[in-house]
Amino acid sequence: MRCITVEPGTANSVQLDTFKIPTPDRGAVLIRAVRLGICGTDREIISGAYGAPPPGHKRLILGHESLGRIEDAPSDAGFAKGDLVVGIVRHPDPVPCANCAAGEWDMCRNGQYTEHGIKSLDGYGCEYYRLDPQFVVRLDQSLGTLGVLVEPTSVVAKAWEHVEWIGRRAKWKPRCVLVTGAGPVGLLAALLGVQRGLDVHVLDRVTDGPKPNLVRDLGATYHAGSLDALRDDFDIVIECTGAASLVFEVVEHTAPDAIVCLAGVSAPGASRSIDVGEINRKVVLGDRVLFGSVNANRRHYEAAIRALAAADHGWLDRLITRRVPLDGWRDAFAAKPDDVKTVIEFE
Ligand code: BGC
């Protein structure tokens, strides 16, 4: 089978390799790849800045945004041959910590978790992979190949769940949401905000390409340019860019009791001078909360599937701006100006 592999820590080491189909000791469920979504994390791993191979190996099979079909599964696992499924990215640490022991590996406390295609576990960028049934999520089959959006949606489903949990500390009726960044994560965060009946605003830099219309067709408001021009009373901010110029500045645009979720990962070394005193005053005197959110557990994959099934499938399909056959895999990893989500097609 063909696999996209990379040597983590070595820039531009990505290549197509041929390996044997994995044996049942790698997991009782055999899955045949249908699609693989590409994201910024994959590009960061290719650049040599992130990622780790499985112990004892130099290379890692890349890819964590999966969509596959059941090829073979134990009869009591609840899957039928041909079912569309998604593989969970993170596995609990071996200790396990209190959260991993409870299936909340997205909140791992000791950092020894592993992640398919990212950290110490081979990924889904290959024609076949095997998983234990507990790490396989069956789709609402009506989603079809849009199921490739489940993993990035699971990440924002977690972010929204935590915003709502934090919100329960007070009698809080949020109305207005700011999402920064109109990439796939930002657009999916905006979708979940609209589904909650909120007034959603999305800020990005571009003025053309598919993003402004995708935001408008969602029923949200698109803003291009500077944060300064935006209102100062957002109740919720989902920051999806990791841009140094936004992560703390967004606080200046929030109402008392606001909740700011930082969901974008910045590169280390992004420095900027900010008035810490002013931001601290604003946070403390207004009971504001800033928190980080990453990854997702099974509950969030299931919430993601429900959210995507309820969304306009035509709109979801427009998020997938490039479909590249496996033969052209290299091109899929080159970011192009009008890209929202690029997928590699295996079928
Ligand atoms: C993935 C997450 C993962 C994170 C950090 C993201 O791209 O979607 O599942 O936890 O990278 O490795």
GROMACS .gro file of C-alpha atoms and ligand atoms in nm:
model
  359
    1MET     CA    1   0.000   0.000   0.000
    2ARG     CA    2   0.111   0.356  -0.068
    3CYS     CA    3   0.182   0.581   0.233
    4ILE     CA    4   0.283   0.945   0.267
    5THR     CA    5   0.570   0.952   0.514
    6VAL     CA    6   0.794   1.215   0.667
    7GLU     CA    7   1.103   1.223   0.889
    8PRO     CA    8   0.996   1.454   1.173
    9GLY     CA    9   1.259   1.716   1.249
   10THR     CA   10   1.399   1.707   0.893
   11ALA     CA   11   1.260   1.972   0.659
   12ASN     CA   12   1.106   1.857   0.331
   13SER     CA   13   1.162   1.487   0.392
   14VAL     CA   14   0.806   1.399   0.284
   15GLN     CA   15   0.780   1.117   0.027
   16LEU     CA   16   0.553   0.838  -0.097
   17ASP     CA   17   0.654   0.495   0.033
   18THR     CA   18   0.518   0.146  -0.017
   19PHE     CA   19   0.453  -0.070   0.289
   20LYS     CA   20   0.267  -0.393   0.361
   21ILE     CA   21  -0.097  -0.364   0.474
   22PRO     CA   22  -0.082  -0.360   0.859
   23THR     CA   23  -0.145  -0.685   1.044
   24PRO     CA   24  -0.421  -0.734   1.309
   25ASP     CA   25  -0.178  -0.669   1.598
   26ARG     CA   26  -0.208  -0.300   1.497
   27GLY     CA   27  -0.585  -0.301   1.568
   28ALA     CA   28  -0.886  -0.525   1.503
   29VAL     CA   29  -1.054  -0.287   1.256
   30LEU     CA   30  -0.909  -0.261   0.905
   31ILE     CA   31  -1.001   0.063   0.727
   32ARG     CA   32  -0.948   0.157   0.363
   33ALA     CA   33  -0.875   0.527   0.313
   34VAL     CA   34  -1.128   0.737   0.121
   35ARG     CA   35  -1.006   1.092   0.182
   36LEU     CA   36  -0.741   1.269   0.387
   37GLY     CA   37  -0.774   1.634   0.490
   38ILE     CA   38  -0.461   1.851   0.494
   39CYS     CA   39  -0.405   2.114   0.760
   40GLY     CA   40  -0.144   2.356   0.893
   41THR     CA   41  -0.016   2.093   1.137
   42ASP     CA   42   0.081   1.866   0.844
   43ARG     CA   43   0.272   2.152   0.682
   44GLU     CA   44   0.444   2.228   1.012
   45ILE     CA   45   0.554   1.863   1.039
   46ILE     CA   46   0.680   1.873   0.677
   47SER     CA   47   0.878   2.188   0.758
   48GLY     CA   48   1.058   1.992   1.033
   49ALA     CA   49   0.920   2.207   1.314
   50TYR     CA   50   0.678   1.959   1.476
   51GLY     CA   51   0.593   1.591   1.507
   52ALA     CA   52   0.762   1.272   1.632
   53PRO     CA   53   0.799   0.927   1.470
   54PRO     CA   54   0.678   0.608   1.640
   55PRO     CA   55   0.935   0.481   1.894
   56GLY     CA   56   1.222   0.301   1.721
   57HIS     CA   57   1.139   0.448   1.378
   58LYS     CA   58   1.275   0.744   1.182
   59ARG     CA   59   0.971   0.806   0.965
   60LEU     CA   60   0.608   0.879   1.048
   61ILE     CA   61   0.307   0.813   0.826
   62LEU     CA   62   0.158   1.162   0.796
   63GLY     CA   63  -0.209   1.261   0.812
   64HIS     CA   64  -0.468   1.290   1.088
   65GLU     CA   65  -0.789   1.418   0.922
   66SER     CA   66  -0.922   1.083   0.807
   67LEU     CA   67  -1.219   0.939   0.627
   68GLY     CA   68  -1.226   0.570   0.548
   69ARG     CA   69  -1.445   0.268   0.484
   70ILE     CA   70  -1.460  -0.041   0.702
   71GLU     CA   71  -1.284  -0.323   0.522
   72ASP     CA   72  -1.290  -0.572   0.810
   73ALA     CA   73  -1.405  -0.550   1.174
   74PRO     CA   74  -1.494  -0.790   1.459
   75SER     CA   75  -1.862  -0.889   1.436
   76ASP     CA   76  -1.941  -0.733   1.778
   77ALA     CA   77  -1.776  -0.394   1.704
   78GLY     CA   78  -2.089  -0.238   1.554
   79PHE     CA   79  -1.947  -0.176   1.204
   80ALA     CA   80  -2.052  -0.319   0.868
   81LYS     CA   81  -1.819  -0.357   0.571
   82GLY     CA   82  -1.826  -0.034   0.370
   83ASP     CA   83  -1.938   0.190   0.661
   84LEU     CA   84  -1.780   0.535   0.648
   85VAL     CA   85  -1.574   0.603   0.959
   86VAL     CA   86  -1.327   0.849   1.102
   87GLY     CA   87  -1.024   0.758   1.315
   88ILE     CA   88  -0.973   0.945   1.641
   89VAL     CA   89  -0.641   1.133   1.641
   90ARG     CA   90  -0.527   1.122   2.003
   91HIS     CA   91  -0.466   0.813   2.218
   92PRO     CA   92  -0.447   0.826   2.599
   93ASP     CA   93  -0.110   0.829   2.770
   94PRO     CA   94   0.006   0.491   2.910
   95VAL     CA   95   0.017   0.598   3.277
   96PRO     CA   96  -0.273   0.696   3.237
   97CYS     CA   97  -0.337   1.039   3.388
   98ALA     CA   98  -0.677   1.101   3.549
   99ASN     CA   99  -0.822   1.252   3.232
  100CYS     CA  100  -0.684   0.990   2.991
  101ALA     CA  101  -0.815   0.717   3.226
  102ALA     CA  102  -1.163   0.865   3.186
  103GLY     CA  103  -1.152   0.888   2.804
  104GLU     CA  104  -1.075   1.262   2.820
  105TRP     CA  105  -0.738   1.227   2.644
  106ASP     CA  106  -0.784   1.571   2.489
  107MET     CA  107  -0.712   1.705   2.841
  108CYS     CA  108  -0.405   1.483   2.901
  109ARG     CA  109  -0.214   1.606   3.204
  110ASN     CA  110   0.133   1.457   3.155
  111GLY     CA  111   0.193   1.519   2.784
  112GLN     CA  112   0.260   1.150   2.716
  113TYR     CA  113  -0.044   1.119   2.487
  114THR     CA  114   0.019   1.009   2.128
  115GLU     CA  115  -0.147   1.140   1.810
  116HIS     CA  116  -0.191   0.963   1.475
  117GLY     CA  117   0.012   1.131   1.206
  118ILE     CA  118   0.154   1.384   1.451
  119LYS     CA  119   0.313   1.240   1.764
  120SER     CA  120   0.455   0.886   1.793
  121LEU     CA  121   0.172   0.706   1.609
  122ASP     CA  122   0.150   0.646   1.235
  123GLY     CA  123  -0.117   0.852   1.065
  124TYR     CA  124  -0.394   0.808   0.814
  125GLY     CA  125  -0.208   0.914   0.497
  126CYS     CA  126  -0.195   0.557   0.366
  127GLU     CA  127  -0.428   0.331   0.171
  128TYR     CA  128  -0.508   0.105   0.470
  129TYR     CA  129  -0.481   0.146   0.845
  130ARG     CA  130  -0.585  -0.049   1.152
  131LEU     CA  131  -0.737   0.079   1.475
  132ASP     CA  132  -0.896  -0.056   1.789
  133PRO     CA  133  -1.276  -0.017   1.770
  134GLN     CA  134  -1.270   0.238   2.056
  135PHE     CA  135  -1.081   0.480   1.829
  136VAL     CA  136  -1.312   0.443   1.529
  137VAL     CA  137  -1.619   0.670   1.499
  138ARG     CA  138  -1.900   0.570   1.264
  139LEU     CA  139  -2.038   0.859   1.062
  140ASP     CA  140  -2.391   0.966   0.996
  141GLN     CA  141  -2.369   0.797   0.653
  142SER     CA  142  -2.565   1.086   0.492
  143LEU     CA  143  -2.246   1.293   0.524
  144GLY     CA  144  -2.073   1.078   0.261
  145THR     CA  145  -1.729   1.210   0.172
  146LEU     CA  146  -1.796   1.532   0.367
  147GLY     CA  147  -1.702   1.315   0.664
  148VAL     CA  148  -1.343   1.427   0.605
  149LEU     CA  149  -1.448   1.746   0.788
  150VAL     CA  150  -1.529   1.560   1.112
  151GLU     CA  151  -1.182   1.588   1.270
  152PRO     CA  152  -1.142   1.968   1.232
  153THR     CA  153  -1.506   2.006   1.342
  154SER     CA  154  -1.436   1.793   1.652
  155VAL     CA  155  -1.170   2.045   1.754
  156VAL     CA  156  -1.419   2.335   1.742
  157ALA     CA  157  -1.695   2.123   1.900
  158LYS     CA  158  -1.467   2.090   2.202
  159ALA     CA  159  -1.392   2.463   2.202
  160TRP     CA  160  -1.765   2.544   2.198
  161GLU     CA  161  -1.842   2.286   2.468
  162HIS     CA  162  -1.583   2.446   2.697
  163VAL     CA  163  -1.705   2.800   2.620
  164GLU     CA  164  -2.052   2.688   2.726
  165TRP     CA  165  -1.929   2.511   3.039
  166ILE     CA  166  -1.733   2.819   3.148
  167GLY     CA  167  -2.037   3.033   3.067
  168ARG     CA  168  -2.240   2.848   3.328
  169ARG     CA  169  -2.051   3.030   3.606
  170ALA     CA  170  -2.296   3.322   3.563
  171LYS     CA  171  -2.635   3.412   3.422
  172TRP     CA  172  -2.489   3.477   3.084
  173LYS     CA  173  -2.685   3.512   2.762
  174PRO     CA  174  -2.422   3.553   2.488
  175ARG     CA  175  -2.534   3.721   2.167
  176CYS     CA  176  -2.235   3.823   1.967
  177VAL     CA  177  -1.938   3.609   1.862
  178LEU     CA  178  -1.611   3.698   1.695
  179VAL     CA  179  -1.419   3.428   1.509
  180THR     CA  180  -1.072   3.533   1.396
  181GLY     CA  181  -0.949   3.353   1.085
  182ALA     CA  182  -1.163   3.220   0.801
  183GLY     CA  183  -0.963   2.901   0.742
  184PRO     CA  184  -1.141   2.567   0.785
  185VAL     CA  185  -1.124   2.579   1.166
  186GLY     CA  186  -1.256   2.938   1.177
  187LEU     CA  187  -1.537   2.864   0.931
  188LEU     CA  188  -1.639   2.551   1.120
  189ALA     CA  189  -1.629   2.745   1.450
  190ALA     CA  190  -1.853   3.005   1.285
  191LEU     CA  191  -2.091   2.732   1.165
  192LEU     CA  192  -2.129   2.601   1.521
  193GLY     CA  193  -2.193   2.958   1.643
  194VAL     CA  194  -2.465   3.014   1.381
  195GLN     CA  195  -2.619   2.678   1.475
  196ARG     CA  196  -2.646   2.812   1.832
  197GLY     CA  197  -2.849   3.110   1.708
  198LEU     CA  198  -2.568   3.360   1.777
  199ASP     CA  199  -2.474   3.674   1.580
  200VAL     CA  200  -2.141   3.557   1.433
  201HIS     CA  201  -1.869   3.784   1.291
  202VAL     CA  202  -1.562   3.648   1.114
  203LEU     CA  203  -1.240   3.848   1.070
  204ASP     CA  204  -0.978   3.756   0.810
  205ARG     CA  205  -0.727   3.941   0.593
  206VAL     CA  206  -0.854   3.851   0.246
  207THR     CA  207  -1.104   4.054   0.047
  208ASP     CA  208  -1.157   3.807  -0.237
  209GLY     CA  209  -1.153   3.431  -0.296
  210PRO     CA  210  -1.415   3.198  -0.145
  211LYS     CA  211  -1.396   3.304   0.223
  212PRO     CA  212  -1.612   3.622   0.227
  213ASN     CA  213  -1.901   3.448   0.049
  214LEU     CA  214  -1.872   3.134   0.260
  215VAL     CA  215  -1.914   3.352   0.570
  216ARG     CA  216  -2.206   3.548   0.424
  217ASP     CA  217  -2.383   3.233   0.300
  218LEU     CA  218  -2.362   3.098   0.652
  219GLY     CA  219  -2.563   3.398   0.771
  220ALA     CA  220  -2.261   3.550   0.946
  221THR     CA  221  -2.084   3.884   0.888
  222TYR     CA  222  -1.745   3.898   0.718
  223HIS     CA  223  -1.484   4.162   0.809
  224ALA     CA  224  -1.157   4.208   0.621
  225GLY     CA  225  -0.869   4.402   0.767
  226SER     CA  226  -0.808   4.538   1.111
  227LEU     CA  227  -0.950   4.429   1.444
  228ASP     CA  228  -0.957   4.798   1.547
  229ALA     CA  229  -1.262   4.863   1.326
  230LEU     CA  230  -1.471   4.600   1.505
  231ARG     CA  231  -1.715   4.653   1.793
  232ASP     CA  232  -1.588   4.626   2.149
  233ASP     CA  233  -1.860   4.411   2.306
  234PHE     CA  234  -1.823   4.057   2.175
  235ASP     CA  235  -1.944   3.799   2.429
  236ILE     CA  236  -1.740   3.513   2.285
  237VAL     CA  237  -1.420   3.512   2.080
  238ILE     CA  238  -1.286   3.200   1.912
  239GLU     CA  239  -0.933   3.292   1.804
  240CYS     CA  240  -0.825   3.056   1.525
  241THR     CA  241  -0.520   3.228   1.374
  242GLY     CA  242  -0.255   3.216   1.647
  243ALA     CA  243  -0.140   3.551   1.503
  244ALA     CA  244   0.066   3.751   1.754
  245SER     CA  245  -0.128   4.065   1.661
  246LEU     CA  246  -0.460   3.909   1.765
  247VAL     CA  247  -0.427   3.664   2.054
  248PHE     CA  248  -0.434   3.925   2.331
  249GLU     CA  249  -0.569   4.224   2.140
  250VAL     CA  250  -0.906   4.051   2.095
  251VAL     CA  251  -0.969   4.104   2.467
  252GLU     CA  252  -1.007   4.478   2.394
  253HIS     CA  253  -1.314   4.391   2.186
  254THR     CA  254  -1.506   4.198   2.449
  255ALA     CA  255  -1.795   4.273   2.685
  256PRO     CA  256  -1.782   4.204   3.061
  257ASP     CA  257  -1.806   3.828   3.136
  258ALA     CA  258  -1.675   3.749   2.786
  259ILE     CA  259  -1.505   3.419   2.713
  260VAL     CA  260  -1.209   3.410   2.475
  261CYS     CA  261  -1.102   3.070   2.344
  262LEU     CA  262  -0.753   3.052   2.194
  263ALA     CA  263  -0.765   2.772   1.936
  264GLY     CA  264  -0.486   2.878   1.699
  265VAL     CA  265  -0.129   2.761   1.759
  266SER     CA  266   0.144   3.026   1.724
  267ALA     CA  267   0.505   2.963   1.626
  268PRO     CA  268   0.741   3.014   1.921
  269GLY     CA  269   0.928   3.343   1.908
  270ALA     CA  270   0.636   3.556   1.785
  271SER     CA  271   0.696   3.856   2.008
  272ARG     CA  272   0.500   4.178   2.033
  273SER     CA  273   0.478   4.457   2.282
  274ILE     CA  274   0.144   4.468   2.461
  275ASP     CA  275   0.014   4.664   2.761
  276VAL     CA  276  -0.010   4.375   3.007
  277GLY     CA  277  -0.148   4.609   3.274
  278GLU     CA  278  -0.436   4.716   3.052
  279ILE     CA  279  -0.520   4.361   2.945
  280ASN     CA  280  -0.503   4.237   3.303
  281ARG     CA  281  -0.733   4.520   3.423
  282LYS     CA  282  -0.978   4.438   3.148
  283VAL     CA  283  -0.977   4.065   3.228
  284VAL     CA  284  -0.998   4.101   3.608
  285LEU     CA  285  -1.238   4.396   3.632
  286GLY     CA  286  -1.471   4.238   3.376
  287ASP     CA  287  -1.459   3.874   3.492
  288ARG     CA  288  -1.337   3.778   3.149
  289VAL     CA  289  -1.188   3.433   3.078
  290LEU     CA  290  -0.911   3.346   2.832
  291PHE     CA  291  -0.848   2.977   2.780
  292GLY     CA  292  -0.676   2.744   2.535
  293SER     CA  293  -0.835   2.449   2.358
  294VAL     CA  294  -0.682   2.169   2.149
  295ASN     CA  295  -0.777   1.827   2.020
  296ALA     CA  296  -1.100   1.637   2.096
  297ASN     CA  297  -1.231   1.325   2.263
  298ARG     CA  298  -1.496   1.085   2.134
  299ARG     CA  299  -1.782   1.300   2.266
  300HIS     CA  300  -1.657   1.588   2.050
  301TYR     CA  301  -1.633   1.369   1.738
  302GLU     CA  302  -1.994   1.269   1.796
  303ALA     CA  303  -2.099   1.634   1.845
  304ALA     CA  304  -1.910   1.721   1.526
  305ILE     CA  305  -2.095   1.455   1.329
  306ARG     CA  306  -2.431   1.588   1.455
  307ALA     CA  307  -2.333   1.947   1.367
  308LEU     CA  308  -2.217   1.854   1.016
  309ALA     CA  309  -2.523   1.638   0.951
  310ALA     CA  310  -2.748   1.935   1.044
  311ALA     CA  311  -2.551   2.182   0.827
  312ASP     CA  312  -2.613   2.273   0.462
  313HIS     CA  313  -2.416   2.001   0.281
  314GLY     CA  314  -2.372   2.226  -0.024
  315TRP     CA  315  -2.198   2.483   0.198
  316LEU     CA  316  -1.978   2.216   0.355
  317ASP     CA  317  -1.880   2.094   0.010
  318ARG     CA  318  -1.766   2.447  -0.080
  319LEU     CA  319  -1.520   2.437   0.210
  320ILE     CA  320  -1.334   2.167   0.019
  321THR     CA  321  -1.167   2.390  -0.237
  322ARG     CA  322  -0.916   2.137  -0.374
  323ARG     CA  323  -0.944   1.762  -0.427
  324VAL     CA  324  -0.614   1.602  -0.525
  325PRO     CA  325  -0.577   1.236  -0.628
  326LEU     CA  326  -0.318   1.035  -0.433
  327ASP     CA  327  -0.090   1.042  -0.741
  328GLY     CA  328  -0.068   1.421  -0.706
  329TRP     CA  329  -0.019   1.412  -0.327
  330ARG     CA  330   0.279   1.649  -0.329
  331ASP     CA  331   0.071   1.932  -0.473
  332ALA     CA  332  -0.187   1.891  -0.195
  333PHE     CA  333   0.067   2.007   0.064
  334ALA     CA  334   0.155   2.328  -0.124
  335ALA     CA  335  -0.071   2.603   0.019
  336LYS     CA  336  -0.243   2.806  -0.258
  337PRO     CA  337  -0.404   3.149  -0.216
  338ASP     CA  338  -0.769   3.045  -0.252
  339ASP     CA  339  -0.744   2.724  -0.052
  340VAL     CA  340  -0.982   2.661   0.231
  341LYS     CA  341  -0.959   2.283   0.278
  342THR     CA  342  -0.753   2.059   0.051
  343VAL     CA  343  -0.817   1.686   0.054
  344ILE     CA  344  -0.631   1.392  -0.097
  345GLU     CA  345  -0.866   1.141  -0.259
  346PHE     CA  346  -0.774   0.775  -0.222
  347GLU     CA  347  -1.077   0.617  -0.393
  348BGC     C1  348  -0.508   1.843   1.533
  348BGC     C2  349  -0.531   1.807   1.679
  348BGC     C3  350  -0.399   1.797   1.750
  348BGC     C4  351  -0.321   1.925   1.732
  348BGC     C5  352  -0.189   1.927   1.806
  348BGC     C6  353  -0.422   1.965   1.524
  348BGC     O1  354  -0.393   1.992   1.390
  348BGC     O2  355  -0.631   1.867   1.468
  348BGC     O3  356  -0.603   1.685   1.685
  348BGC     O4  357  -0.421   1.772   1.887
  348BGC     O5  358  -0.301   1.948   1.596
  348BGC     O6  359  -0.101   1.824   1.769
   0.00000   0.00000   0.00000
